[in-house]
mmCIF file of C-alpha atoms in Angstrom:
data_model
loop_
_atom_site.group_PDB
_atom_site.id
_atom_site.type_symbol
_atom_site.label_atom_id
_atom_site.label_comp_id
_atom_site.label_asym_id
_atom_site.label_seq_id
_atom_site.Cartn_x
_atom_site.Cartn_y
_atom_site.Cartn_z
ATOM 1 C CA MET I 77 -8.027 13.415 -21.537
ATOM 2 C CA PRO I 78 -5.455 11.027 -20.061
ATOM 3 C CA LYS I 79 -5.987 7.347 -20.689
ATOM 4 C CA PHE I 80 -6.438 5.151 -17.665
ATOM 5 C CA GLU I 81 -7.654 1.678 -16.970
ATOM 6 C CA VAL I 82 -8.814 -0.034 -13.795
ATOM 7 C CA LEU I 83 -7.756 -3.667 -13.632
ATOM 8 C CA LEU I 84 -9.657 -6.032 -11.354
ATOM 9 C CA GLY I 85 -8.480 -9.446 -10.240
ATOM 10 C CA ASP I 86 -5.636 -11.146 -8.427
ATOM 11 C CA ASN I 87 -2.689 -8.806 -8.859
ATOM 12 C CA ARG I 88 -0.265 -11.716 -9.074
ATOM 13 C CA GLU I 89 -2.029 -12.851 -12.260
ATOM 14 C CA ILE I 90 -2.771 -9.445 -13.744
ATOM 15 C CA LEU I 91 0.766 -8.114 -13.253
ATOM 16 C CA ASN I 92 2.190 -11.089 -15.135
ATOM 17 C CA SER I 93 -0.031 -10.233 -18.109
ATOM 18 C CA LEU I 94 1.261 -6.659 -18.435
ATOM 19 C CA PRO I 95 4.341 -5.655 -20.422
ATOM 20 C CA GLU I 96 7.409 -4.234 -18.667
ATOM 21 C CA CYS I 97 7.494 -0.467 -18.109
ATOM 22 C CA SER I 98 3.899 -0.092 -19.291
ATOM 23 C CA ILE I 99 2.175 1.818 -16.480
ATOM 24 C CA ASN I 100 2.735 5.317 -15.088
ATOM 25 C CA THR I 101 1.493 4.841 -11.565
ATOM 26 C CA CYS I 102 -0.009 2.273 -9.264
ATOM 27 C CA VAL I 103 -2.506 3.268 -6.582
ATOM 28 C CA THR I 104 -3.432 0.342 -4.394
ATOM 29 C CA SER I 105 -4.703 -0.820 -1.049
ATOM 30 C CA PRO I 106 -3.834 -4.499 -0.689
ATOM 31 C CA PRO I 107 -5.617 -6.730 1.832
ATOM 32 C CA TYR I 108 -4.438 -5.921 5.326
ATOM 33 C CA PHE I 109 -2.767 -8.511 7.509
ATOM 34 C CA ALA I 110 -5.113 -10.699 9.599
ATOM 35 C CA LEU I 111 -8.193 -8.495 9.259
ATOM 36 C CA ARG I 112 -10.466 -10.071 6.636
ATOM 37 C CA ASP I 113 -11.152 -13.440 5.131
ATOM 38 C CA TYR I 114 -12.167 -13.230 1.475
ATOM 39 C CA HIS I 115 -12.745 -17.002 1.374
ATOM 40 C CA ASN I 116 -9.999 -17.644 -1.146
ATOM 41 C CA ASP I 117 -7.392 -20.262 -0.282
ATOM 42 C CA ASP I 118 -4.587 -18.254 -1.925
ATOM 43 C CA GLN I 119 -5.554 -14.828 -0.614
ATOM 44 C CA ILE I 120 -3.159 -12.238 0.707
ATOM 45 C CA GLY I 121 -3.559 -11.222 4.343
ATOM 46 C CA THR I 122 -4.035 -14.629 5.964
ATOM 47 C CA GLU I 123 -0.349 -15.463 6.328
ATOM 48 C CA ASP I 124 0.647 -16.992 9.665
ATOM 49 C CA THR I 125 3.036 -14.205 10.692
ATOM 50 C CA PRO I 126 3.610 -10.531 9.961
ATOM 51 C CA GLU I 127 6.964 -11.483 8.409
ATOM 52 C CA GLU I 128 5.266 -13.820 5.919
ATOM 53 C CA TYR I 129 2.788 -11.062 5.040
ATOM 54 C CA VAL I 130 5.591 -8.523 4.522
ATOM 55 C CA ASN I 131 7.462 -11.008 2.303
ATOM 56 C CA GLU I 132 4.311 -11.526 0.217
ATOM 57 C CA MET I 133 3.925 -7.751 -0.151
ATOM 58 C CA VAL I 134 7.533 -7.464 -1.346
ATOM 59 C CA LYS I 135 6.861 -10.153 -3.992
ATOM 60 C CA VAL I 136 3.703 -8.380 -5.154
ATOM 61 C CA PHE I 137 5.474 -5.046 -5.474
ATOM 62 C CA GLN I 138 8.368 -6.609 -7.366
ATOM 63 C CA GLY I 139 5.710 -7.321 -9.987
ATOM 64 C CA VAL I 140 4.504 -3.729 -9.806
ATOM 65 C CA LYS I 141 8.075 -2.485 -10.187
ATOM 66 C CA ARG I 142 8.519 -4.620 -13.312
ATOM 67 C CA VAL I 143 5.520 -3.052 -15.069
ATOM 68 C CA LEU I 144 6.074 0.480 -13.775
ATOM 69 C CA ARG I 145 7.743 2.958 -16.107
ATOM 70 C CA ASP I 146 11.162 4.209 -15.049
ATOM 71 C CA ASP I 147 9.592 7.534 -13.977
ATOM 72 C CA GLY I 148 6.630 5.808 -12.314
ATOM 73 C CA THR I 149 5.332 5.954 -8.766
ATOM 74 C CA LEU I 150 3.529 3.675 -6.343
ATOM 75 C CA TRP I 151 0.902 5.049 -3.958
ATOM 76 C CA LEU I 152 0.315 2.453 -1.265
ATOM 77 C CA ASN I 153 -2.484 2.626 1.302
ATOM 78 C CA ILE I 154 -2.042 0.127 4.098
ATOM 79 C CA GLY I 155 -3.571 -0.254 7.539
ATOM 80 C CA ASP I 156 -2.224 -1.707 10.744
ATOM 81 C CA THR I 157 -3.429 -4.458 13.026
ATOM 82 C CA PHE I 158 -2.847 -5.845 16.477
ATOM 83 C CA GLY I 159 -1.230 -9.116 17.472
ATOM 84 C CA LYS I 160 -2.679 -11.647 19.902
ATOM 85 C CA ASN I 161 -0.869 -9.957 22.783
ATOM 86 C CA LYS I 162 -2.586 -6.620 21.948
ATOM 87 C CA ASN I 163 0.663 -5.270 20.503
ATOM 88 C CA LEU I 164 0.271 -2.906 17.532
ATOM 89 C CA LEU I 165 2.283 -4.647 14.800
ATOM 90 C CA GLY I 166 3.454 -1.641 12.762
ATOM 91 C CA ILE I 167 2.584 -3.388 9.493
ATOM 92 C CA PRO I 168 2.570 -0.223 7.330
ATOM 93 C CA TRP I 169 6.110 0.670 8.329
ATOM 94 C CA LEU I 170 7.327 -2.936 8.158
ATOM 95 C CA VAL I 171 6.076 -3.091 4.558
ATOM 96 C CA ALA I 172 7.479 0.352 3.681
ATOM 97 C CA PHE I 173 10.918 -0.490 5.071
ATOM 98 C CA ALA I 174 10.930 -3.900 3.361
ATOM 99 C CA LEU I 175 10.082 -2.233 0.030
ATOM 100 C CA GLN I 176 12.849 0.289 0.628
ATOM 101 C CA LYS I 177 15.274 -2.565 1.296
ATOM 102 C CA ASP I 178 14.088 -4.177 -1.957
ATOM 103 C CA GLY I 179 15.109 -1.091 -3.936
ATOM 104 C CA TRP I 180 12.084 1.187 -3.829
ATOM 105 C CA ILE I 181 12.656 4.833 -2.938
ATOM 106 C CA LEU I 182 10.389 5.784 -0.031
ATOM 107 C CA ARG I 183 9.552 9.418 -0.746
ATOM 108 C CA SER I 184 6.742 10.256 1.630
ATOM 109 C CA ASP I 185 4.438 8.990 4.312
ATOM 110 C CA ILE I 186 1.000 10.550 4.150
ATOM 111 C CA VAL I 187 -1.414 10.253 7.041
ATOM 112 C CA TRP I 188 -5.002 9.729 5.945
ATOM 113 C CA HIS I 189 -6.836 11.263 8.892
ATOM 114 C CA LYS I 190 -10.339 9.838 9.046
ATOM 115 C CA THR I 191 -12.627 12.534 10.378
ATOM 116 C CA ASN I 192 -15.471 10.096 11.004
ATOM 117 C CA PRO I 193 -13.864 6.679 11.650
ATOM 118 C CA MET I 194 -15.768 3.505 12.352
ATOM 119 C CA PRO I 195 -16.024 3.037 16.116
ATOM 120 C CA GLU I 196 -14.121 0.089 17.501
ATOM 121 C CA SER I 197 -15.412 -2.124 20.291
ATOM 122 C CA VAL I 198 -12.212 -1.912 22.340
ATOM 123 C CA LYS I 199 -12.247 -0.254 25.742
ATOM 124 C CA ASP I 200 -8.509 -0.070 26.481
ATOM 125 C CA ARG I 201 -7.211 2.232 23.697
ATOM 126 C CA PRO I 202 -8.450 5.019 21.432
ATOM 127 C CA THR I 203 -10.221 4.212 18.169
ATOM 128 C CA ARG I 204 -7.788 4.243 15.268
ATOM 129 C CA SER I 205 -8.608 7.224 13.097
ATOM 130 C CA HIS I 206 -5.845 7.137 10.485
ATOM 131 C CA GLU I 207 -4.122 4.978 7.916
ATOM 132 C CA TYR I 208 -0.950 5.508 5.959
ATOM 133 C CA PHE I 209 -0.360 6.192 2.306
ATOM 134 C CA PHE I 210 3.204 5.830 1.139
ATOM 135 C CA LEU I 211 4.616 7.402 -1.997
ATOM 136 C CA LEU I 212 7.335 5.178 -3.412
ATOM 137 C CA ALA I 213 9.312 5.611 -6.603
ATOM 138 C CA LYS I 214 11.096 3.155 -8.836
ATOM 139 C CA ASN I 215 13.940 5.609 -9.555
ATOM 140 C CA LYS I 216 15.176 8.890 -8.125
ATOM 141 C CA ASN I 217 13.922 10.764 -11.209
ATOM 142 C CA TYR I 218 10.183 10.191 -11.215
ATOM 143 C CA TYR I 219 7.120 12.088 -12.342
ATOM 144 C CA TYR I 220 5.348 14.136 -9.689
ATOM 145 C CA ASP I 221 2.945 16.981 -10.460
ATOM 146 C CA ILE I 222 3.151 19.233 -7.416
ATOM 147 C CA GLU I 223 0.672 21.721 -8.881
ATOM 148 C CA SER I 224 -2.122 19.152 -8.878
ATOM 149 C CA THR I 225 -1.627 18.529 -5.144
ATOM 150 C CA LYS I 226 -2.083 22.146 -4.105
ATOM 151 C CA THR I 227 -5.394 23.385 -2.752
ATOM 152 C CA VAL I 228 -6.732 26.883 -2.962
ATOM 153 C CA SER I 229 -8.225 28.446 0.168
ATOM 154 C CA LYS I 230 -10.984 31.020 -0.239
#
């Protein structure tokens, strides 16, 4: 049985406590930009601008990259939000492109289609029924088990 461990806490503190190249994969869903207040003065997601949020995400994932093995992967789930002018901000792609610019290899975008999404109270656009997962790698030679992703139809 493979060994795994779930670590809870502020990632900026936990990542600093881990040795370099010590984890195989990171699966995470960080706080989304401007959607929730966790009542913590130093929380992620309450930055003043999307650019500040994206910069904070890059810093966080620099820490992930440090502790990730050379053949490791990052699976990032991130949602989008709207600005004050009702403009969809494109946060998932802004973060993905910023991570790519910071040296990550963006291997795949995966659409998580929500078959039963929470209804939204808006009346001038459809309810959002998807979020993105991104598969990112630290290096071009990374571990990926394609067999475990296949499904069998009967």
